[in-house]
Short mmCIF file of C-alpha atoms in Angstrom, two decimals:
data_model
loop_
_atom_site.label_atom_id
_atom_site.label_comp_id
_atom_site.label_asym_id
_atom_site.label_seq_id
_atom_site.Cartn_x
_atom_site.Cartn_y
_atom_site.Cartn_z
CA MET A 12 -36.14 -3.49 -42.03
CA ARG A 13 -33.36 -6.04 -42.19
CA ILE A 14 -31.75 -6.68 -38.82
CA PRO A 15 -28.03 -7.51 -39.01
CA GLU A 16 -26.47 -10.31 -37.02
CA THR A 17 -23.72 -8.06 -35.64
CA GLN A 18 -23.41 -4.44 -34.58
CA THR A 19 -20.88 -1.89 -33.41
CA ALA A 20 -20.98 -1.33 -29.66
CA ILE A 21 -18.73 0.22 -27.04
CA VAL A 22 -17.17 -2.41 -24.81
CA ILE A 23 -15.50 -2.03 -21.41
CA THR A 24 -12.29 -3.94 -22.17
CA LYS A 25 -11.09 -3.81 -18.57
CA ALA A 26 -11.49 -1.69 -15.45
CA GLY A 27 -9.86 1.70 -15.81
CA ALA A 28 -9.86 5.21 -17.27
CA PRO A 29 -12.02 6.31 -20.23
CA ASP A 30 -9.60 4.83 -22.77
CA VAL A 31 -10.65 1.31 -21.79
CA LEU A 32 -13.86 1.96 -23.76
CA GLU A 33 -13.40 0.61 -27.27
CA PRO A 34 -15.72 0.06 -30.25
CA LYS A 35 -16.10 -3.64 -31.00
CA THR A 36 -18.20 -5.85 -33.24
CA VAL A 37 -20.68 -7.79 -31.11
CA GLU A 38 -23.84 -9.80 -31.73
CA VAL A 39 -27.19 -8.06 -32.03
CA PRO A 40 -29.30 -9.27 -29.09
CA GLN A 41 -32.54 -11.15 -29.63
CA PRO A 42 -35.65 -9.98 -27.76
CA GLY A 43 -37.10 -12.32 -25.17
CA PRO A 44 -40.86 -12.92 -24.90
CA SER A 45 -41.60 -9.59 -23.18
CA GLN A 46 -38.78 -7.59 -24.74
CA ILE A 47 -38.39 -5.13 -27.57
CA LEU A 48 -35.39 -4.73 -29.88
CA ILE A 49 -34.54 -1.07 -30.51
CA ARG A 50 -32.45 0.28 -33.37
CA VAL A 51 -30.64 2.96 -31.37
CA SER A 52 -30.25 6.51 -32.66
CA ALA A 53 -29.00 8.13 -29.44
CA ALA A 54 -27.87 7.08 -25.96
CA GLY A 55 -27.30 8.91 -22.71
CA ILE A 56 -24.11 9.02 -20.65
CA ASN A 57 -24.71 8.64 -16.92
CA ARG A 58 -22.54 8.68 -13.82
CA HIS A 59 -23.39 5.02 -13.32
CA ASP A 60 -21.63 4.25 -16.62
CA VAL A 61 -18.48 5.99 -15.40
CA HIS A 62 -18.48 3.97 -12.18
CA GLN A 63 -19.15 0.77 -14.12
CA ARG A 64 -16.23 1.48 -16.45
CA ALA A 65 -13.88 2.25 -13.58
CA GLY A 66 -14.79 -1.02 -11.89
CA GLY A 67 -15.13 -3.19 -14.98
CA ARG A 68 -18.04 -5.34 -16.07
CA HIS A 69 -21.13 -5.87 -13.95
CA SER A 70 -21.36 -9.09 -11.99
CA ASP A 71 -23.77 -10.38 -14.64
CA GLY A 72 -21.05 -10.01 -17.27
CA THR A 73 -22.45 -6.95 -19.01
CA ALA A 74 -19.59 -5.36 -20.93
CA VAL A 75 -21.53 -2.78 -22.97
CA PRO A 76 -22.62 0.13 -20.76
CA GLY A 77 -25.59 2.44 -21.28
CA LEU A 78 -28.91 2.71 -19.43
CA GLU A 79 -31.06 4.89 -21.68
CA VAL A 80 -31.70 5.20 -25.40
CA CYS A 81 -33.95 6.59 -28.08
CA GLY A 82 -34.62 4.75 -31.32
CA THR A 83 -37.06 2.70 -33.38
CA ILE A 84 -38.58 -0.66 -32.52
CA VAL A 85 -37.47 -3.19 -35.13
CA ALA A 86 -38.48 -6.50 -33.50
CA VAL A 87 -40.56 -7.69 -30.55
CA GLY A 88 -40.91 -10.79 -28.43
CA THR A 89 -43.81 -13.21 -28.59
CA CYS A 90 -45.71 -11.47 -25.76
CA VAL A 91 -45.46 -7.99 -27.32
CA ASP A 92 -47.92 -6.46 -29.79
CA GLN A 93 -46.43 -6.75 -33.29
CA ASP A 94 -47.99 -3.40 -34.17
CA ARG A 95 -45.32 -1.68 -32.08
CA ILE A 96 -42.69 -2.39 -34.76
CA GLY A 97 -41.73 0.94 -36.32
CA GLU A 98 -42.63 2.98 -33.20
CA ARG A 99 -40.19 5.70 -32.12
CA VAL A 100 -39.43 5.18 -28.44
CA MET A 101 -37.20 6.02 -25.51
CA ALA A 102 -36.33 3.35 -22.98
CA LEU A 103 -34.61 2.47 -19.74
CA VAL A 104 -32.38 -0.55 -20.41
CA GLN A 105 -30.30 -2.96 -18.33
CA GLY A 106 -27.02 -1.98 -19.97
CA GLY A 107 -26.17 -2.28 -23.65
CA GLY A 108 -27.23 1.25 -24.58
CA TYR A 109 -23.85 2.13 -26.12
CA GLY A 110 -24.59 0.16 -29.25
CA GLN A 111 -26.55 0.19 -32.48
CA TYR A 112 -29.16 -2.23 -31.12
CA VAL A 113 -30.37 -2.96 -27.60
CA VAL A 114 -33.20 -4.89 -25.97
CA ALA A 115 -35.57 -3.39 -23.41
CA ASN A 116 -38.45 -4.78 -21.39
CA GLN A 117 -41.69 -3.56 -22.93
CA GLN A 118 -42.85 -2.13 -19.59
CA LEU A 119 -39.88 0.25 -19.52
CA VAL A 120 -40.33 1.55 -23.07
CA LEU A 121 -41.97 4.96 -23.45
CA SER A 122 -43.26 6.58 -26.63
CA ALA A 123 -40.89 9.35 -27.73
CA PRO A 124 -42.77 12.62 -28.25
CA ASP A 125 -42.45 14.55 -31.50
CA THR A 126 -41.57 17.61 -29.40
CA LEU A 127 -38.13 16.14 -28.57
CA SER A 128 -35.26 15.25 -30.89
CA ASP A 129 -33.78 11.75 -30.64
CA ILE A 130 -30.82 13.15 -28.69
CA GLU A 131 -33.13 14.92 -26.22
CA ALA A 132 -35.44 11.93 -25.83
CA ALA A 133 -32.53 9.61 -25.07
CA GLY A 134 -31.53 11.91 -22.20
CA PHE A 135 -34.86 11.55 -20.41
CA PRO A 136 -35.45 7.99 -19.12
CA GLU A 137 -32.68 7.41 -16.57
CA ALA A 138 -33.14 10.82 -14.94
CA ALA A 139 -36.92 10.52 -14.82
CA PHE A 140 -36.96 6.97 -13.46
CA THR A 141 -34.34 7.88 -10.85
CA THR A 142 -36.26 10.97 -9.74
CA TRP A 143 -39.68 9.37 -9.47
CA TRP A 144 -38.45 6.18 -7.83
CA ASN A 145 -36.53 8.02 -5.14
CA PHE A 146 -38.93 10.83 -4.32
CA PHE A 147 -42.27 9.07 -4.66
CA HIS A 148 -41.58 5.37 -4.04
CA LEU A 149 -38.48 5.05 -1.87
CA MET A 150 -39.33 8.32 -0.09
CA THR A 151 -42.79 9.81 0.44
CA TYR A 152 -42.49 13.37 -0.80
CA ARG A 153 -45.64 15.54 -0.73
CA LYS A 154 -46.49 18.98 -2.11
CA ASP A 155 -46.98 20.48 1.36
CA SER A 156 -43.28 19.97 2.14
CA PHE A 157 -39.88 20.86 0.69
CA ALA A 158 -37.41 18.68 -1.17
CA LEU A 159 -33.73 19.24 -1.91
CA ILE A 160 -31.46 17.89 -4.62
CA HIS A 161 -27.69 18.04 -4.32
CA GLY A 162 -26.45 18.54 -7.87
CA GLY A 163 -29.35 20.46 -9.35
CA THR A 164 -27.75 20.83 -12.78
CA SER A 165 -26.72 17.17 -13.14
CA GLY A 166 -28.35 14.85 -15.62
CA VAL A 167 -30.82 13.74 -12.97
CA GLY A 168 -31.10 17.06 -11.16
CA HIS A 169 -32.03 19.33 -14.06
CA ILE A 170 -34.80 16.99 -15.25
CA ALA A 171 -36.09 16.58 -11.70
CA LEU A 172 -36.25 20.34 -11.12
CA GLN A 173 -38.17 20.96 -14.34
CA ALA A 174 -40.67 18.15 -13.91
CA MET A 175 -41.32 18.51 -10.20
CA SER A 176 -41.64 22.31 -10.25
CA ALA A 177 -44.03 22.06 -13.23
CA LEU A 178 -46.21 19.75 -11.14
CA GLY A 179 -46.24 22.13 -8.19
CA TYR A 180 -43.56 20.63 -5.95
CA ARG A 181 -41.14 22.90 -4.08
CA VAL A 182 -37.58 21.74 -4.66
CA ILE A 183 -34.39 23.45 -3.49
CA ALA A 184 -31.13 22.66 -5.26
CA THR A 185 -27.41 22.92 -4.64
CA ALA A 186 -24.60 23.20 -7.16
CA GLY A 187 -20.85 23.74 -7.24
CA THR A 188 -20.51 27.08 -9.06
CA GLU A 189 -22.45 30.32 -9.26
CA THR A 190 -23.17 29.59 -12.92
CA LYS A 191 -24.70 26.26 -11.97
CA VAL A 192 -26.63 27.82 -9.08
CA ALA A 193 -28.19 30.26 -11.55
CA ALA A 194 -28.93 27.42 -13.96
CA ALA A 195 -30.67 25.44 -11.21
CA LYS A 196 -32.97 28.38 -10.55
CA ALA A 197 -33.72 28.60 -14.27
CA PHE A 198 -34.65 24.90 -14.26
CA GLY A 199 -37.33 25.65 -11.68
CA ALA A 200 -35.67 25.37 -8.27
CA HIS A 201 -37.60 27.08 -5.50
CA ASP A 202 -34.17 28.39 -4.48
CA ALA A 203 -30.59 27.30 -5.06
CA PHE A 204 -27.29 27.57 -3.19
CA SER A 205 -23.67 26.53 -3.44
CA TYR A 206 -23.05 23.26 -1.61
CA ARG A 207 -19.70 24.76 -0.60
CA ASP A 208 -21.43 27.49 1.45
CA GLU A 209 -20.59 27.10 5.14
CA ASP A 210 -24.02 28.54 5.96
CA LEU A 211 -25.88 26.18 3.62
CA ALA A 212 -28.11 24.66 6.29
CA ALA A 213 -29.12 28.06 7.67
CA LYS A 214 -29.90 29.40 4.20
CA VAL A 215 -31.99 26.36 3.33
CA MET A 216 -33.92 26.66 6.58
CA GLU A 217 -34.59 30.33 5.80
CA ALA A 218 -35.70 29.46 2.25
CA THR A 219 -38.23 26.99 3.64
CA GLY A 220 -39.56 29.42 6.22
CA GLY A 221 -38.11 27.29 8.99
CA GLN A 222 -39.94 24.17 7.83
CA GLY A 223 -36.84 22.30 6.70
CA ILE A 224 -36.39 19.58 4.10
CA SER A 225 -38.63 16.54 4.17
CA SER A 226 -37.06 14.61 1.25
CA LEU A 227 -33.41 15.01 0.20
CA LEU A 228 -31.77 13.35 -2.80
CA ASP A 229 -27.99 13.11 -2.40
CA VAL A 230 -25.61 12.30 -5.25
CA SER A 231 -22.52 13.28 -3.24
CA ALA A 232 -22.05 10.09 -1.18
CA GLY A 233 -22.80 11.95 2.03
CA ALA A 234 -20.28 14.74 1.49
CA HIS A 235 -22.65 17.27 3.09
CA LEU A 236 -24.24 15.02 5.71
CA LYS A 237 -23.63 17.31 8.69
CA GLN A 238 -25.42 20.22 7.02
CA ASP A 239 -28.05 17.88 5.58
CA ILE A 240 -29.08 16.74 9.04
CA GLN A 241 -29.24 20.34 10.29
CA MET A 242 -31.60 21.35 7.46
CA MET A 243 -33.89 18.31 7.67
CA ALA A 244 -37.46 18.56 8.94
CA PRO A 245 -38.65 16.16 11.64
CA ASP A 246 -39.41 12.70 10.16
CA GLY A 247 -37.44 13.68 7.05
CA GLN A 248 -35.90 11.24 4.60
CA ILE A 249 -32.50 11.24 2.87
CA ALA A 250 -31.94 8.99 -0.15
CA HIS A 251 -28.44 8.36 -1.52
CA LEU A 252 -27.72 7.74 -5.20
CA SER A 253 -23.96 7.28 -4.91
CA GLY A 254 -22.08 4.72 -2.87
CA GLY A 255 -18.90 6.78 -3.05
CA GLY A 256 -16.84 3.85 -4.24
CA GLY A 257 -17.58 1.92 -1.07
CA ALA A 258 -17.04 4.84 1.31
CA GLU A 259 -18.40 4.50 4.84
CA LEU A 260 -21.02 6.94 6.12
CA VAL A 261 -20.36 8.29 9.61
CA ILE A 262 -23.73 9.20 11.11
CA PRO A 263 -24.36 11.36 14.22
CA LEU A 264 -26.84 8.95 15.77
CA ARG A 265 -28.27 11.29 18.42
CA ASP A 266 -29.11 13.93 15.79
CA ILE A 267 -30.84 11.27 13.68
CA MET A 268 -32.85 10.15 16.69
CA ALA A 269 -33.80 13.68 17.71
CA LYS A 270 -35.47 14.34 14.36
CA ARG A 271 -36.54 10.72 13.65
CA LEU A 272 -34.74 10.84 10.32
CA CYS A 273 -34.62 8.01 7.82
CA ILE A 274 -31.41 7.60 5.79
CA THR A 275 -31.69 5.23 2.86
CA GLY A 276 -30.54 4.77 -0.70
CA SER A 277 -30.89 2.51 -3.70
CA LEU A 278 -29.46 1.40 -7.02
CA LEU A 279 -31.81 1.72 -9.99
CA ARG A 280 -30.33 -0.98 -12.24
CA PRO A 281 -30.91 -3.98 -9.91
CA LEU A 282 -34.37 -2.74 -8.86
CA PRO A 283 -37.00 -5.45 -9.49
CA LEU A 284 -38.92 -5.06 -12.74
CA ASP A 285 -42.31 -4.67 -11.07
CA ARG A 286 -41.06 -1.62 -9.16
CA LYS A 287 -39.57 -0.04 -12.28
CA ALA A 288 -42.82 -0.74 -14.13
CA ALA A 289 -44.79 1.12 -11.43
CA VAL A 290 -42.49 4.11 -11.90
CA ALA A 291 -42.99 3.91 -15.67
CA GLU A 292 -46.75 4.18 -15.18
CA ASP A 293 -46.27 7.29 -13.04
CA LEU A 294 -44.11 8.86 -15.75
CA ARG A 295 -46.62 8.08 -18.49
CA ARG A 296 -49.38 9.70 -16.48
CA ASP A 297 -47.62 12.71 -14.93
CA VAL A 298 -44.48 13.61 -16.86
CA LEU A 299 -44.77 12.58 -20.51
CA PRO A 300 -47.48 15.22 -21.15
CA LEU A 301 -44.95 17.87 -20.05
CA LEU A 302 -42.14 16.84 -22.42
CA GLY A 303 -41.11 19.42 -24.98
CA ASN A 304 -43.18 22.05 -23.21
CA LYS A 305 -42.30 22.39 -19.53
CA VAL A 306 -39.67 19.65 -19.46
CA ARG A 307 -36.80 19.37 -21.93
CA PRO A 308 -33.41 17.73 -21.41
CA THR A 309 -30.55 20.21 -21.73
CA ILE A 310 -27.79 18.78 -23.90
CA ALA A 311 -24.35 19.85 -22.73
CA ALA A 312 -22.43 17.92 -25.41
CA THR A 313 -22.96 15.23 -28.03
CA PHE A 314 -20.31 12.74 -29.13
CA ASP A 315 -20.25 10.07 -31.81
CA LEU A 316 -20.71 6.55 -30.44
CA ARG A 317 -17.11 5.69 -31.30
CA ASP A 318 -15.98 8.64 -29.16
CA ALA A 319 -17.57 7.31 -25.96
CA ALA A 320 -14.19 7.57 -24.21
CA LYS A 321 -14.16 11.31 -24.89
CA ALA A 322 -17.70 11.57 -23.54
CA HIS A 323 -16.66 9.85 -20.30
CA ALA A 324 -13.66 12.16 -19.97
CA ALA A 325 -15.99 15.15 -20.37
CA MET A 326 -18.29 13.84 -17.64
CA GLU A 327 -15.38 13.36 -15.27
CA GLU A 328 -14.45 17.03 -15.67
CA ASN A 329 -17.77 17.86 -13.92
CA ALA A 330 -18.14 21.13 -15.83
CA HIS A 331 -21.29 20.23 -17.78
CA ILE A 332 -24.86 21.34 -17.16
CA GLY A 333 -27.46 18.78 -18.19
CA LYS A 334 -26.80 15.67 -20.24
CA ILE A 335 -23.82 14.34 -22.21
CA MET A 336 -25.04 12.21 -25.12
CA LEU A 337 -23.93 9.76 -27.79
CA LYS A 338 -25.16 9.94 -31.38
CA VAL A 339 -25.42 6.47 -32.92
CA GLU A 340 -24.90 6.11 -36.68
CA HIS A 341 -25.83 3.08 -38.80
CA GLY A 342 -24.38 1.99 -42.09
#
């Protein structure tokens, strides 16, 4: 397959609203020694992309957003098996996913199963890496305890509920509407509640038989911290996915001390490669066999690559359940 010198990609032209995303002609990247060049067929939209767009380019100069793709390997670096060329894959990437071609480290490239379409497969990597890193590496979640995810029908949440419940983990979810609460239960939540419920902590404690939550994944920038602390089990852990645009977290120190709670958080993109690679191995072993059977990304909407601005606007409405995706055409 002939690889062109240039491609169409979506560029963040400046910090701002969705309309700062514009299709531009940019160079096709060249794979480094341990990298793979992917001809992209589909890419996922993630909340990280929205925050990146609002703030402008990353500090490393990345102007093309996008953290996950599905496509075909068309070139490989000198340290990668040449036989992989032509393989259909899904990958976690360091930006650049909103384009026709993107490079990925070979350790973060997963074989795309025949049981998923390209659009579905592209909606898997970021959610799966985020889930497994936070629950099983950053935190130490075990099957004899309970977990909770705020935002159970989000791109991350709905994949996490399916995969973790299929593997026998007990995960409670919250959501913002009754429709989403019902959807979270359908995705496999042990139980689900509205995060607006004033009695949320009491209901979660009842759902866990008084045991409480040992591992909590929060995408709300601490919006429910008071209730979170009330529902936590002794020695519990809370991991934050959102920095809330730099918001400060006010913590009731005595309550933290009384339960010996650990409050932490992380960003997936700057995570060192060796840690991401360890997560990838977990996913290959535990989750990939479930894809298309017990785990399937739910696609809320699909937009053409050139309509990435519309896709971001749809995400900011917060009405979707599952993933918002981009379809990438060539020609």
